[in-house]
Amino acid sequence: MYRFLVAMLACAALGHAQSYTNFESPQTKPIALTPDGSRLLLVNTPDNRLTVYSLAAPDRPLLLTEIPVGIEPVSVRARTDDEVWVVNHVSDSISIISLRLGVAVDTLYCKDEPADVVFAGSPQRAFVSVATDREVRVFDPATRAQVGTIAIFGDEPRALLASPDGATVWVAVQRSGNGTTIVNDRLAPPPPPPTNVNLPPAPPQGILVRADDPQWSGVHGVKLRDIDVVEIDAATLSVRRTYSGVGTNLQQMALRPGTTELWVANTEARNLVRFEPALRGHAVDNRVTKVVTGAAASVLPIDLNPGIDYGRLPNPPALSTALAQPMDLVFDAAGQLYVAAFGTDRIGVLDAQGVVVARIEVGNAGGALADPRHKRGPRGLVLHPSMPLLYVANRLSNTLTVVDTRTRTVLRELGVFDPTPQNIKEGRGFLYDAKLSGNGTFACAGCHVDGTMDGVAWDLGDRGGDMFVTRDFLGRVLNLHPMKGPMVTQTLQGLANVTPLHWRGDRPRFQDFNPAFDKLMGGAQLATADVDDYARFVDSVVFPPNPNLNLDRTLSTDPPGLSAQDGFNYYTTVQFRPQTRCVDCHALTTGTNRLLFDAVTLGVPQGFKVAQLRNAYKKTGGEVDPMGFRVSGFAYLHDGSDHTVSDLLSRSVFGALSTDVVNKTRLQRFVLSFDNGTAPTVGYQVTLNAANADLPATVAAANLLVARTGRLDIELLVKGTLDGAETGMVYDLFAARFFDDVAGSAPRTLDDLRALARQGRAVLTLTGAPRGSGFRMGVDRDADGRRDGDERSRVYGASSPMCASPLSLRSNVAPRVGHEEHALVVRGADAGGPISVALAATSASLPLADVTILVMPVGALLVSSTADGHGEAALPMPIPVTPWLAGRSLFAQAFASAACGQIGVRASAGLEVRIGQ
């Protein structure tokens, strides 16, 4: 019976095998160059690949290859001209890439939410920021062993920067806060009277203050270090010093050449400003902050939008110039700074003093115009080492823009394959487009950073507003006052099917947030079709796995008697009040029964909705360190005033539980391990290679992935190379076999894959995919019903058996009608040596000395080029939009000089370029 049920459920999963899971992962450093400047590296976050471009013609990057990595790559850095490290957000892994081999040769497991990597120290070490665990982990790149861990006292350390001499690594804390906290409603003074005479007095509510404000510090008792940037000694692996006052939400950093000035892209929350009308059009400041590092440190924030009249709404001149949500920044050799304004599709150009001297539009809606459906979202920047060219990675459009820095114009924009469904693409820009505000200075994402949280609370009440009338869990009228008091920013993850929304349930649907575009942002409300598409996008955003769950989706049983499992047992069975268990309100699996409760029932001044628990593990900044300091001024409850889950459970509403230390400890451990709906093995990876195929840890990891496939947690895919050729596979649960991306190929067992790796024939990475995505991600990338291997150009014949390295020829992408980026890529030639590619309508097999001609010479076209320093060359072969080409083939073979052999020439195998629809 069990096998029958599994088969039925698996059949249901196959019915939506082309689905896409939207994690909306935050890119940290999505673009980089190899040290020699010959290769441009770009992460393709939605397609789980590293895209590699040749810069042989720097103003025309040419796609060389796309290498599968982990799920949702967010950062890339090249350690050498061949070895590249890619950081995968959902996979909790680092993919170590060989550009020469075109494959991930190893995978480092690094949970939770690795965000960036840099190389520093002597001997060289790899430093990896680990956001959720608030650490920087240090690896030996030669052995790939972890050699150190550096604790970071800040929430979500993400961006990293290494000094040119490798002696220092700086860490930017993404959700660092701004030194604010809450004085709760029991300690705060009464709220001011409403200005709407028809309103009753507002309920008691807290107030937002600076934690170090002497008027309040003795009242709330919260001590904050407000650490924004951490400086690490790369030799001792210790924190040398820290810097405060840099900003609220920090992104990337850059070091001004020839100085000790560290410049940091950031936004500053104006959450001490009380009430929504006072914040209208000006909730955040967009800044770069100049940090003079060293013992005599100084911190100078610089506003990117000086002189804006925030009292004018709408403000077309401001919309035409605003630089919103700075994400990345890079200096040229002259000290000029380029800043990626993610929210307004612009690159700001700043002089050495931080004055904006120019703006470069990279979107298609210039000036004051907004086009959220086609927003670019510039997220990463890199300058060519010798040419006046700036390369821009656009997160939302998943494109690469090339900018001429002399003329400050866009030369071209290149797209990469994007499996994101159209409904997500259509709605996504409404979250991020700052031009939807009245002055272009902030979007919804100014607070809901990358669809999550900014880590602070806001008082968005309105003294002149109106009451909101709804009903509580018993159907009684519930009157909600517009002066609602401070509330922490909620995540947009996991909102599907948990309406009504917001802390008080005063937004029946997501569309009911539409008035915020006017009342808070100072713009105009969205049209019905626009807000509906926005809602569909938000409903698509899901949580990444909770790292506190075991990989087999069980709860920890340690320590016995106080474990998360013990907490679950209490949560689901024990009545802490008559007829009331935890699970009755915080229902499985979302953590909420979606009901609204009145103030008396909850023991608070106003009614609230039962909040979900799926991101509770992200709110642990209220825990105190041995010196009495906290990472964050806000944690649990609607206003963040309860520092831990245990503190929240100490409220009198929980009856006898409020004084039960043992069960509060158990429950806290369970809540922090709450299953958020994404299995822990989603994204989990293991690479099989000749060195590790038989190691116990490798075998155990691979077996775990197969087992969790059987439990329907995941689908299992494989990416890598087999006998030197790209391959993809998907695991079939019925057959207990892996089927590859060429239809009709013989299936293989896991033991078969390990044997291929052991023999050196294959390098294969197994990855747990979200249910419904395995087939698409593994063997049918474009979800067109034809497997990837059947769409690739087909190799035939054999390369010349010469003394030099084999010469190879392949297509950079699957050839399709209208694919302008298609090219033929030659590898294995002599560096700087001549190469030629013969193109013909038919194949052949004509021996000539020790070379076999595999294309028909009669009527063949011969194209010549020169190999670069890596022995590679790419020959553009764009395929026109000509329907009759579909289904036709072209045959190609590459030739290069050879130091040995009878005729001084060696040849590649043949390549049949089969053109698809």
CSV table of C-alpha atoms in Angstrom, one decimal, residues 597-777:
chain,number,residue,atom,x,y,z
A,597,PHE,CA,-8.4,37.8,18.1
A,598,ASP,CA,-9.6,40.7,20.2
A,599,ALA,CA,-7.4,42.7,22.6
A,600,VAL,CA,-8.8,41.1,25.8
A,601,THR,CA,-8.2,37.5,24.6
A,602,LEU,CA,-4.7,38.4,23.6
A,603,GLY,CA,-3.9,40.5,26.7
A,604,VAL,CA,-2.7,43.4,24.5
A,605,PRO,CA,-4.1,46.9,23.8
A,606,GLN,CA,-5.6,46.0,20.4
A,607,GLY,CA,-6.7,43.0,18.3
A,608,PHE,CA,-4.3,41.1,16.1
A,609,LYS,CA,-4.2,38.2,13.7
A,610,VAL,CA,-2.4,35.0,14.7
A,611,ALA,CA,1.1,35.5,13.2
A,612,GLN,CA,2.8,32.8,11.2
A,613,LEU,CA,5.9,31.2,12.7
A,614,ARG,CA,7.8,30.2,9.5
A,615,ASN,CA,10.5,32.9,9.8
A,616,ALA,CA,10.9,33.0,13.5
A,617,TYR,CA,14.4,31.7,13.1
A,618,LYS,CA,15.3,34.9,11.3
A,619,LYS,CA,14.5,37.1,14.4
A,620,THR,CA,17.0,35.9,17.0
A,621,GLY,CA,18.8,39.3,17.2
A,622,GLY,CA,17.2,40.0,20.5
A,623,GLU,CA,19.3,37.4,22.3
A,624,VAL,CA,21.8,38.9,24.7
A,625,ASP,CA,25.5,38.3,24.7
A,626,PRO,CA,27.7,38.0,27.9
A,627,MET,CA,28.2,41.7,28.0
A,628,GLY,CA,24.5,42.4,27.8
A,629,PHE,CA,24.3,43.6,24.2
A,630,ARG,CA,21.8,42.6,21.6
A,631,VAL,CA,22.3,42.3,17.8
A,632,SER,CA,18.9,43.9,17.1
A,633,GLY,CA,16.6,46.3,18.8
A,634,PHE,CA,13.6,44.4,17.5
A,635,ALA,CA,12.6,40.7,17.7
A,636,TYR,CA,9.2,39.1,18.4
A,637,LEU,CA,5.6,40.3,18.7
A,638,HIS,CA,4.1,42.9,16.4
A,639,ASP,CA,6.4,45.7,17.7
A,640,GLY,CA,9.5,43.6,18.3
A,641,SER,CA,9.5,44.2,22.0
A,642,ASP,CA,9.9,40.6,23.1
A,643,HIS,CA,13.5,39.7,22.7
A,644,THR,CA,13.1,35.9,22.5
A,645,VAL,CA,10.4,33.3,21.9
A,646,SER,CA,10.7,32.5,25.6
A,647,ASP,CA,10.1,36.1,26.5
A,648,LEU,CA,7.0,36.2,24.4
A,649,LEU,CA,5.7,33.0,26.1
A,650,SER,CA,6.2,34.7,29.5
A,651,ARG,CA,3.2,36.9,28.9
A,652,SER,CA,0.3,36.2,31.2
A,653,VAL,CA,-2.0,35.3,28.3
A,654,PHE,CA,-0.2,31.9,28.2
A,655,GLY,CA,-1.3,31.0,31.7
A,656,ALA,CA,0.7,28.4,33.6
A,657,LEU,CA,3.1,28.2,30.7
A,658,SER,CA,4.3,31.8,31.3
A,659,THR,CA,6.3,30.6,34.3
A,660,ASP,CA,7.2,27.1,33.1
A,661,VAL,CA,10.9,27.6,32.2
A,662,VAL,CA,11.4,24.0,30.9
A,663,ASN,CA,8.5,24.0,28.4
A,664,LYS,CA,9.2,27.6,27.3
A,665,THR,CA,12.7,26.4,26.4
A,666,ARG,CA,11.4,23.4,24.6
A,667,LEU,CA,8.9,25.5,22.6
A,668,GLN,CA,11.5,28.1,21.7
A,669,ARG,CA,13.7,25.4,20.2
A,670,PHE,CA,10.7,24.0,18.2
A,671,VAL,CA,9.6,27.4,17.0
A,672,LEU,CA,13.1,28.2,15.8
A,673,SER,CA,13.0,24.9,13.9
A,674,PHE,CA,9.5,25.3,12.4
A,675,ASP,CA,9.1,23.6,9.0
A,676,ASN,CA,8.4,26.4,6.6
A,677,GLY,CA,7.2,24.2,3.8
A,678,THR,CA,10.5,23.9,1.9
A,679,ALA,CA,12.3,20.6,2.7
A,680,PRO,CA,15.8,20.9,4.1
A,681,THR,CA,17.2,18.9,1.2
A,682,VAL,CA,15.9,21.4,-1.4
A,683,GLY,CA,19.2,22.6,-2.9
A,684,TYR,CA,21.3,20.2,-1.0
A,685,GLN,CA,24.2,19.0,-3.1
A,686,VAL,CA,27.1,16.6,-3.3
A,687,THR,CA,29.7,16.3,-6.1
A,688,LEU,CA,31.0,12.9,-7.2
A,689,ASN,CA,34.6,13.0,-8.5
A,690,ALA,CA,37.5,10.6,-8.7
A,691,ALA,CA,38.8,11.7,-5.3
A,692,ASN,CA,35.7,11.3,-3.3
A,693,ALA,CA,33.3,8.9,-5.0
A,694,ASP,CA,33.9,6.2,-2.3
A,695,LEU,CA,34.3,8.4,0.7
A,696,PRO,CA,31.8,7.6,3.4
A,697,ALA,CA,30.6,11.2,3.7
A,698,THR,CA,30.0,11.4,-0.1
A,699,VAL,CA,28.1,8.1,-0.2
A,700,ALA,CA,26.0,9.1,2.8
A,701,ALA,CA,25.1,12.4,1.2
A,702,ALA,CA,24.1,10.8,-2.1
A,703,ASN,CA,22.1,8.1,-0.3
A,704,LEU,CA,20.3,10.8,1.7
A,705,LEU,CA,19.2,12.6,-1.5
A,706,VAL,CA,17.9,9.4,-3.0
A,707,ALA,CA,16.0,8.6,0.3
A,708,ARG,CA,14.4,12.0,0.5
A,709,THR,CA,13.3,11.7,-3.1
A,710,GLY,CA,11.5,8.6,-2.0
A,711,ARG,CA,9.9,10.5,0.8
A,712,LEU,CA,8.6,13.1,-1.7
A,713,ASP,CA,10.6,16.0,-0.1
A,714,ILE,CA,12.5,16.7,-3.3
A,715,GLU,CA,13.1,15.6,-6.9
A,716,LEU,CA,16.7,14.7,-7.7
A,717,LEU,CA,18.8,15.9,-10.6
A,718,VAL,CA,22.4,15.6,-11.8
A,719,LYS,CA,24.6,18.0,-13.7
A,720,GLY,CA,28.1,17.6,-14.8
A,721,THR,CA,30.3,16.1,-17.5
A,722,LEU,CA,30.5,12.5,-18.7
A,723,ASP,CA,33.5,11.5,-20.9
A,724,GLY,CA,34.2,15.2,-21.4
A,725,ALA,CA,30.7,16.2,-22.6
A,726,GLU,CA,28.0,18.1,-20.7
A,727,THR,CA,25.3,15.9,-19.2
A,728,GLY,CA,22.1,16.2,-17.2
A,729,MET,CA,20.0,13.6,-15.5
A,730,VAL,CA,16.9,13.2,-13.4
A,731,TYR,CA,16.0,10.5,-10.9
A,732,ASP,CA,13.0,8.3,-11.7
A,733,LEU,CA,11.4,7.2,-8.4
A,734,PHE,CA,9.6,4.3,-10.0
A,735,ALA,CA,12.6,2.8,-11.7
A,736,ALA,CA,15.1,3.9,-9.0
A,737,ARG,CA,17.3,5.0,-11.9
A,738,PHE,CA,18.8,8.1,-13.3
A,739,PHE,CA,17.7,9.0,-16.9
A,740,ASP,CA,19.8,11.4,-18.8
A,741,ASP,CA,19.0,14.3,-21.1
A,742,VAL,CA,19.2,12.3,-24.3
A,743,ALA,CA,16.0,10.4,-25.0
A,744,GLY,CA,16.3,6.7,-25.1
A,745,SER,CA,19.6,6.5,-23.3
A,746,ALA,CA,20.1,3.6,-20.9
A,747,PRO,CA,19.3,4.5,-17.2
A,748,ARG,CA,21.9,4.3,-14.5
A,749,THR,CA,21.9,3.6,-10.8
A,750,LEU,CA,23.6,5.6,-8.2
A,751,ASP,CA,26.3,3.0,-8.0
A,752,ASP,CA,26.8,3.5,-11.8
A,753,LEU,CA,27.3,7.2,-11.3
A,754,ARG,CA,29.8,6.6,-8.5
A,755,ALA,CA,31.7,4.1,-10.7
A,756,LEU,CA,31.9,6.6,-13.5
A,757,ALA,CA,33.3,9.2,-11.1
A,758,ARG,CA,35.7,6.8,-9.6
A,759,GLN,CA,37.1,5.9,-13.0
A,760,GLY,CA,37.6,9.6,-13.8
A,761,ARG,CA,35.1,9.5,-16.6
A,762,ALA,CA,32.6,11.8,-14.9
A,763,VAL,CA,32.3,14.7,-12.6
A,764,LEU,CA,28.6,14.8,-11.4
A,765,THR,CA,26.8,17.0,-8.9
A,766,LEU,CA,23.6,15.7,-7.4
A,767,THR,CA,21.1,18.4,-6.3
A,768,GLY,CA,17.8,18.2,-4.5
A,769,ALA,CA,15.2,20.2,-6.5
A,770,PRO,CA,11.9,21.6,-5.3
A,771,ARG,CA,9.1,19.1,-6.1
A,772,GLY,CA,7.8,19.6,-9.6
A,773,SER,CA,11.1,21.2,-10.8
A,774,GLY,CA,13.4,18.3,-11.1
A,775,PHE,CA,12.6,17.4,-14.7
A,776,ARG,CA,12.9,20.9,-16.0
A,777,MET,CA,16.1,21.7,-14.0
